[in-house]
């Protein structure tokens, strides 16, 4: 166990909860409300979602991102379907085969350089339709931003959605950090999700200042008709729902999602600027959101981690990952850059 | 949606969060910690569990009670096993077949008058061992207190555990309200669980003043060796774990669990006393913890619900359920008894 | 291992294969055919099914009765559904929780005296629709004849189907011995299945002279659109399909199903007549098809089994089951009745 | 539907059943035997397996190869495990996600040139042990011969088994055509499976002259203790088991497996010899067993198929697959080679 208080660069889920979120939780802590979501806080949160994404949607809260992904995928599949994703996708490498276990479906994972799926790679898997020996492709799952911190452009997503439409596939977006993508694209949440044709979105907030809770946003309501049962059977129906709902209402209503994400991205830019002056650090992916991937001399990793914790991404390559967060401070960056200079130079 | 602020008698999960729990959450909200449980708050919570239940146990946190039950059962079974429970058990009627879906196992449910399993009823299912056509019995799951508010005596549990040992079965206890049972039995948490031979306990706090989070406590460590994978694949690994851990530490360490449960039970006793004076209300189950089941004139139910919300348990019989909670006030009881008198008399 | 050649009364699947079936298999053993069912034998079998049950149906072959039941139920359910059946149903007690594992659904089993479901008992489970905590009832599964050898009358099935229609439920019939029921009802296969409103039928032949293979017959084609994938993923797609198809074609086309079943039923009637003259043998269920359930003195069971093998059905009650088969001979019955008289009198 | 009688080159499961197998079935068709495998034919088959593979093994019969693979893998895994295989493996591309559905596990598929796994490729997946976010690697599944007709050498298998031992992994062999491999390696069945350290073998016969039925042979008995329940719950327990057992007894006892496989392989060699003289046909994989993969001019494919049916393997590359079988005749080869010359030249 690493006893930390110091803000490090390990992950945006190592950070705490934004004070506005805690306040919202406290404000909801009054009297009784009906359990399981039939309450005024949840109603208000739903209105905030409609204000954000437009009407005629269905939104369900679950506890975490893995559940949002897995249950969202369940809503779109039968067990004989397959799901296409990048090899680096969270659903493929960080969910301990939960999609396989719960959906019963096959994941078709595609190696990529930068975490982004591209139509020609997807198309290689688009065969065997109607052939019963072959799991039937049904979902393309993309992560925005990717697990490598990179961004799909709007045009890139459109080509994927077009491909999906051609083959009658559903497009799922893992948006665990969708706020960071949205501000990076200088747009709003609806424009970069629903308006591009995404069918179902895992909408995360925990990595951007919330305490717990994730939303599954159905833009395609054909997928959501049975979702309340899928959620309950998926062990993801929260009894005291108001404490998720109050968070989301605060997160969406006053620009908190945007402010937090902008700040985290800005801190990554600041860190990148500092690193650019250190020749021995080689950045390996475009810095487009709040993560930096870099190759550094292996012998200084332990020393660095002792002061600011972070993870090694690829041991063989001596590649590390540095994540900034809503609570990263400019002085954290300065101190870390100075440390890098001291230890690496 | 019923817009409530008024404290009602619908469920102990309609209540809010105890201030001490909120305080503990706020105090944990400082700096960074490693995600997923490798942090000092979780360490402290584990120590509180060991102080409560003794050493040589394994404790895992999940989000809610359904998950605690389902994943605890998964740890003890293979899909070809069966699980014996009361017909009224939460796992049988309130989890939308999550045990069947996730464990793949058969539930053998036993009709009871009072929610309590008894050895002769269990034994009817203890056959077909080694016979491959028959799902192999592996777990007896009991709920303490039961969904009907009744209590197993210590002696009753011991006879069930003895039966389990004879047939090499695991005993699971659904302790969503174990605090209420413990104070009703005038004992401590270890004495009425581990010391009776329970193998795995779903230890709840949400119905007794916590916000979210449930613990699976393995007294039998043979069952827990793979549990971390089962939890992750079960979509129940919390990233910002400290916010569950801090709650449990506060809940266990300063007698909060006991105070809250004692209060809730006392309020039920008070309510019972008031009801006893109303001949038209017929109590149907022993009032041993914090729930009261009663048959009342059907035509006054709606009127009553308009002022204090509660659920009808059995429509055909006009039987209702009234739950008290840690935050129920004596004046709530008085007002409700008065209302009952006004509406029913 | 009991080394038997002697025809006993253990089960109709202890019998061999009717010569006409073996002949049909041999006749199909010529040259090459496309695997997995795209062959002329399968085409001919499908035509035989249409001649039997009428057009506009879908028929799929699987290997055995458990698969026919489980996959048929899968076609009609999602994992959050429940399936209503008699406590004695094969799906409930003889399939090692395969329905739970494969469908992920809950079985709601109903105790009965005679293996037959009745609407009032079914209706007790028809609640909680739309309530997400509750597995959603979706299928009523009846067995015709029942595992206790009894028969639903046409009128009884119609009341069940009417109930199903009212609640938008699917009716599945486990017809492992449907031939025996059909001849007992003195009707034809279509009249006692499709014409009564059955949606999906497990159509068995193995217990009536076939070697292996069972058909799932969809009268309700809304259920069959994805079935080819369900079958393949269910590990039930036979490569050399012609050897199942040729059996079914022979079974259906020349009255073999009827002749075999009539004979088996007649042998049961003969056995019953013999037993009626032995006061110490007490028949416990109506003898309506090819099974007899009877209480006999426990101390003679072993002696009887040594000469004609059969199973004890209920050890506590000293109740045994005697099944006749297509190959049971009148002299088998005579010899067995004589033995009963010798050993019991 | 292609109406075939002509022996083609589509698949060895398009062929019929060897007369000796049919004879064995007929000979078993006498009197009654206990169902589900407790009979003398199954006993004899088990003895034949012990004579073939040595004692201290456990053998179970299932209906087909998909079931043998999926249930064999189930015996070695929990749902949080992963299974490593070639991208071309039957379990990966031809079982409609049955392994994912039934095991709940993740398949880690490795692209290969020739269908053969090699340790360095496997090792890339051997990380994350003990890390709960990551499905835990547990099985290496190899196919011998591969789906591309190629053979692992003994030395190659040993290096894979050594790797497996180092990481405490189980080695599963998909031996749907193991007879063809064994004769190609000029050895016996035990030497090229058990003696190399294989833990569990899917032992096929259907592609080599049997009618139906596949064996799961456990050399590692730690894996088989619960298998009878896995098989039953997997819908693969045959009631009239004798008709599988009699086939296997005949297949193993009189060299039939060897004779059939030798013949099929010899026919492939003959076909290769003929093709070698046709410059426009380019063989793409080593011809080591009974399959030939070749690139041919696309415009003649339809014409060829009209006379001798076969499958296109890779449409984009105009690559086709020709399989020979136990019943392929030398004149079939001659006629087909002549046809190739006529159509292609």
XYZ file of N, CA and C in Angstrom, chain A residues 9-111:
309
model
N 0.413 11.532 -10.341
C -0.003 11.470 -11.741
C -0.400 10.041 -12.134
N -0.819 9.296 -11.118
C -1.140 7.886 -11.365
C -2.429 7.738 -12.166
N -3.454 8.409 -11.690
C -4.732 8.292 -12.398
C -5.670 9.373 -11.920
N -6.555 9.765 -12.793
C -7.568 10.738 -12.384
C -8.584 10.131 -11.420
N -8.522 8.829 -11.195
C -9.382 8.303 -10.124
C -8.631 8.150 -8.801
N -7.412 8.599 -8.761
C -6.720 8.709 -7.472
C -7.050 10.038 -6.788
N -7.610 10.934 -7.542
C -7.991 12.223 -6.974
C -9.243 12.068 -6.121
N -9.543 13.139 -5.389
C -10.720 13.091 -4.522
C -11.964 13.563 -5.241
N -12.867 14.135 -4.464
C -14.158 14.574 -4.981
C -14.192 16.097 -4.947
N -14.715 16.676 -6.007
C -14.791 18.133 -6.049
C -15.732 18.642 -4.947
N -15.374 19.738 -4.277
C -16.224 20.256 -3.181
C -17.678 20.489 -3.597
N -17.902 20.915 -4.821
C -19.294 21.138 -5.250
C -20.110 19.845 -5.247
N -19.431 18.758 -5.544
C -20.110 17.451 -5.534
C -20.449 17.058 -4.095
N -19.479 17.227 -3.220
C -19.754 16.920 -1.804
C -20.901 17.782 -1.272
N -20.892 19.043 -1.654
C -21.979 19.930 -1.233
C -23.332 19.418 -1.723
N -23.355 19.013 -2.963
C -24.627 18.530 -3.531
C -25.117 17.301 -2.780
N -24.188 16.431 -2.441
C -24.556 15.245 -1.660
C -25.129 15.670 -0.310
N -24.464 16.603 0.337
C -24.941 17.043 1.655
C -26.324 17.666 1.558
N -26.506 18.444 0.508
C -27.810 19.097 0.359
C -28.949 18.092 0.120
N -28.584 16.966 -0.463
C -29.617 15.943 -0.706
C -29.922 15.130 0.544
N -29.138 15.328 1.562
C -29.258 14.476 2.754
C -30.290 15.022 3.732
N -31.509 15.073 3.277
C -32.567 15.600 4.119
C -33.817 14.758 3.964
N -34.331 14.309 5.074
C -35.600 13.571 5.071
C -35.538 12.263 4.309
N -36.698 11.779 3.951
C -36.813 10.523 3.232
C -37.115 10.782 1.762
N -36.648 9.889 0.940
C -37.092 9.880 -0.463
C -37.329 8.421 -0.839
N -38.121 8.223 -1.844
C -38.329 6.863 -2.340
C -36.998 6.318 -2.849
N -36.719 5.083 -2.527
C -35.476 4.460 -2.955
C -35.512 4.103 -4.440
N -34.364 3.776 -4.961
C -34.215 3.195 -6.303
C -34.503 4.162 -7.441
N -34.628 5.455 -7.149
C -34.652 6.423 -8.231
C -35.956 7.150 -8.460
N -36.963 6.789 -7.723
C -38.248 7.452 -7.913
C -38.330 8.662 -6.963
N -37.371 9.568 -7.125
C -37.240 10.685 -6.190
C -36.963 11.988 -6.940
N -37.070 13.076 -6.247
C -36.936 14.390 -6.885
C -35.501 14.700 -7.348
N -34.499 14.145 -6.663
C -33.118 14.395 -7.083
C -32.835 13.716 -8.418
N -33.361 12.530 -8.531
C -33.160 11.804 -9.785
C -33.927 12.492 -10.909
N -35.099 12.962 -10.576
C -35.875 13.706 -11.569
C -35.087 14.928 -12.046
N -34.501 15.643 -11.110
C -33.723 16.834 -11.474
C -32.499 16.454 -12.310
N -31.880 15.358 -11.943
C -30.711 14.920 -12.714
C -31.119 14.564 -14.132
N -32.251 13.909 -14.278
C -32.720 13.546 -15.618
C -32.973 14.808 -16.444
N -33.513 15.812 -15.793
C -33.732 17.070 -16.511
C -32.404 17.702 -16.929
N -31.420 17.578 -16.084
C -30.094 18.099 -16.449
C -29.531 17.336 -17.647
N -29.775 16.030 -17.683
C -29.321 15.249 -18.842
C -30.068 15.694 -20.104
N -31.355 15.918 -19.973
C -32.104 16.368 -21.158
C -31.657 17.752 -21.594
N -31.342 18.603 -20.638
C -30.842 19.935 -20.999
C -29.504 19.822 -21.724
N -28.756 18.814 -21.378
C -27.424 18.634 -21.966
C -27.486 17.951 -23.323
N -28.286 16.895 -23.392
C -28.262 16.037 -24.582
C -29.518 16.132 -25.435
N -30.489 16.903 -24.985
C -31.746 16.971 -25.722
C -32.746 15.944 -25.208
N -33.983 16.095 -25.661
C -35.041 15.220 -25.176
C -35.044 13.883 -25.888
N -36.049 13.078 -25.515
C -36.220 11.777 -26.149
C -35.000 10.867 -25.986
N -34.446 10.901 -24.801
C -33.355 9.994 -24.454
C -33.776 9.196 -23.218
N -33.021 8.175 -22.918
C -33.239 7.434 -21.663
C -31.902 7.365 -20.951
N -31.932 7.674 -19.675
C -30.696 7.706 -18.892
C -30.871 6.809 -17.671
N -29.866 6.008 -17.401
C -29.877 5.127 -16.232
C -28.552 5.282 -15.500
N -28.627 5.320 -14.181
C -27.400 5.414 -13.407
C -26.981 4.042 -12.917
N -25.706 3.805 -12.977
C -25.117 2.607 -12.378
C -23.950 3.053 -11.502
N -23.247 2.100 -10.923
C -22.224 2.480 -9.951
C -20.889 2.881 -10.562
N -20.501 2.172 -11.627
C -19.148 2.470 -12.135
C -19.064 2.270 -13.648
N -17.903 2.560 -14.157
C -17.705 2.545 -15.601
C -17.751 1.161 -16.209
N -17.218 0.192 -15.502
C -17.287 -1.174 -16.018
C -18.743 -1.581 -16.209
N -19.553 -1.274 -15.226
C -20.982 -1.620 -15.335
C -21.647 -0.853 -16.470
N -21.305 0.418 -16.613
C -21.910 1.197 -17.693
C -21.583 0.560 -19.034
N -20.326 0.183 -19.202
C -19.942 -0.445 -20.460
C -20.639 -1.791 -20.655
N -20.532 -2.631 -19.660
C -21.014 -4.005 -19.817
C -22.534 -4.032 -19.985
N -23.231 -3.255 -19.179
C -24.691 -3.289 -19.289
C -25.162 -2.546 -20.536
N -24.460 -1.516 -20.903
C -24.783 -0.852 -22.168
C -24.625 -1.816 -23.338
N -23.544 -2.563 -23.319
C -23.348 -3.554 -24.384
C -24.408 -4.649 -24.318
N -24.784 -5.044 -23.120
C -25.832 -6.067 -22.980
C -27.134 -5.604 -23.613
N -27.416 -4.329 -23.482
C -28.675 -3.817 -24.033
C -28.717 -3.944 -25.551
N -27.556 -4.025 -26.170
C -27.491 -4.019 -27.635
C -27.228 -5.379 -28.240
N -27.010 -6.377 -27.425
C -26.563 -7.663 -27.946
C -27.394 -8.821 -27.421
N -27.305 -9.937 -28.123
C -27.630 -11.255 -27.589
C -26.293 -11.989 -27.491
N -26.277 -13.100 -26.780
C -24.983 -13.726 -26.507
C -24.281 -14.211 -27.771
N -25.008 -14.396 -28.857
C -24.376 -14.882 -30.087
C -23.793 -13.745 -30.927
N -23.787 -12.561 -30.377
C -23.205 -11.429 -31.103
C -21.729 -11.240 -30.759
N -21.059 -10.445 -31.584
C -19.702 -10.027 -31.253
C -19.634 -8.513 -31.200
N -18.617 -8.050 -30.490
C -18.426 -6.629 -30.200
C -17.020 -6.260 -30.650
N -16.939 -5.257 -31.480
C -15.644 -4.866 -32.051
C -15.074 -3.698 -31.254
N -13.822 -3.804 -30.858
C -13.206 -2.736 -30.064
C -11.704 -2.718 -30.309
N -11.061 -1.664 -29.844
C -9.602 -1.593 -29.920
C -8.991 -2.540 -28.898
N -7.826 -3.052 -29.219
C -7.146 -3.967 -28.296
C -6.913 -3.310 -26.952
N -6.714 -2.013 -26.950
C -6.461 -1.287 -25.700
C -7.733 -0.906 -24.948
N -8.885 -1.202 -25.499
C -10.143 -0.755 -24.878
C -10.268 -1.268 -23.448
N -10.845 -0.436 -22.611
C -11.108 -0.824 -21.223
C -11.913 -2.121 -21.174
N -12.915 -2.235 -22.035
C -13.722 -3.465 -22.028
C -12.884 -4.694 -22.367
N -11.788 -4.479 -23.078
C -10.975 -5.624 -23.494
C -9.886 -5.981 -22.498
N -9.315 -4.997 -21.834
C -8.155 -5.305 -20.982
C -8.323 -4.966 -19.514
N -9.341 -4.222 -19.149
C -9.421 -3.772 -17.755
C -10.700 -4.183 -17.047
N -11.446 -5.118 -17.600
C -12.708 -5.477 -16.963
C -12.797 -6.966 -16.652
N -11.658 -7.618 -16.614
C -11.569 -9.016 -16.160
C -12.603 -9.911 -16.839
N -12.804 -9.685 -18.123
C -13.748 -10.495 -18.908
C -15.198 -10.335 -18.462
N -15.509 -9.213 -17.837
C -16.913 -8.975 -17.475
C -17.827 -8.936 -18.696
N -17.407 -8.336 -19.819
C -18.312 -8.358 -20.985
C -18.610 -9.785 -21.460
N -17.573 -10.622 -21.490
C -17.791 -12.004 -21.920
C -18.730 -12.713 -20.942
N -18.474 -12.551 -19.678
C -19.284 -13.232 -18.656
C -20.734 -12.759 -18.691
N -20.933 -11.461 -18.747
C -22.295 -10.960 -18.584
C -23.073 -10.956 -19.898
N -22.436 -10.513 -20.980
C -23.115 -10.536 -22.294
C -23.076 -11.947 -22.897
N -22.031 -12.697 -22.590
C -21.839 -13.988 -23.253
C -21.289 -13.842 -24.660
N -20.907 -12.641 -25.026
C -20.513 -12.338 -26.399
C -18.997 -12.380 -26.574
N -18.622 -12.432 -27.820
C -17.204 -12.411 -28.181
C -16.739 -10.979 -28.400
N -15.585 -10.647 -27.866
C -14.952 -9.374 -28.186
C -13.960 -9.595 -29.316
N -14.093 -8.787 -30.339
C -13.140 -8.819 -31.450
C -12.256 -7.598 -31.303
N -11.043 -7.813 -30.835
C -10.184 -6.667 -30.526
C -9.188 -6.420 -31.646
N -8.971 -5.160 -31.929
C -8.156 -4.748 -33.069
C -6.915 -4.013 -32.574
N -5.728 -4.486 -32.952
C -4.506 -3.777 -32.570
C -4.471 -2.401 -33.249
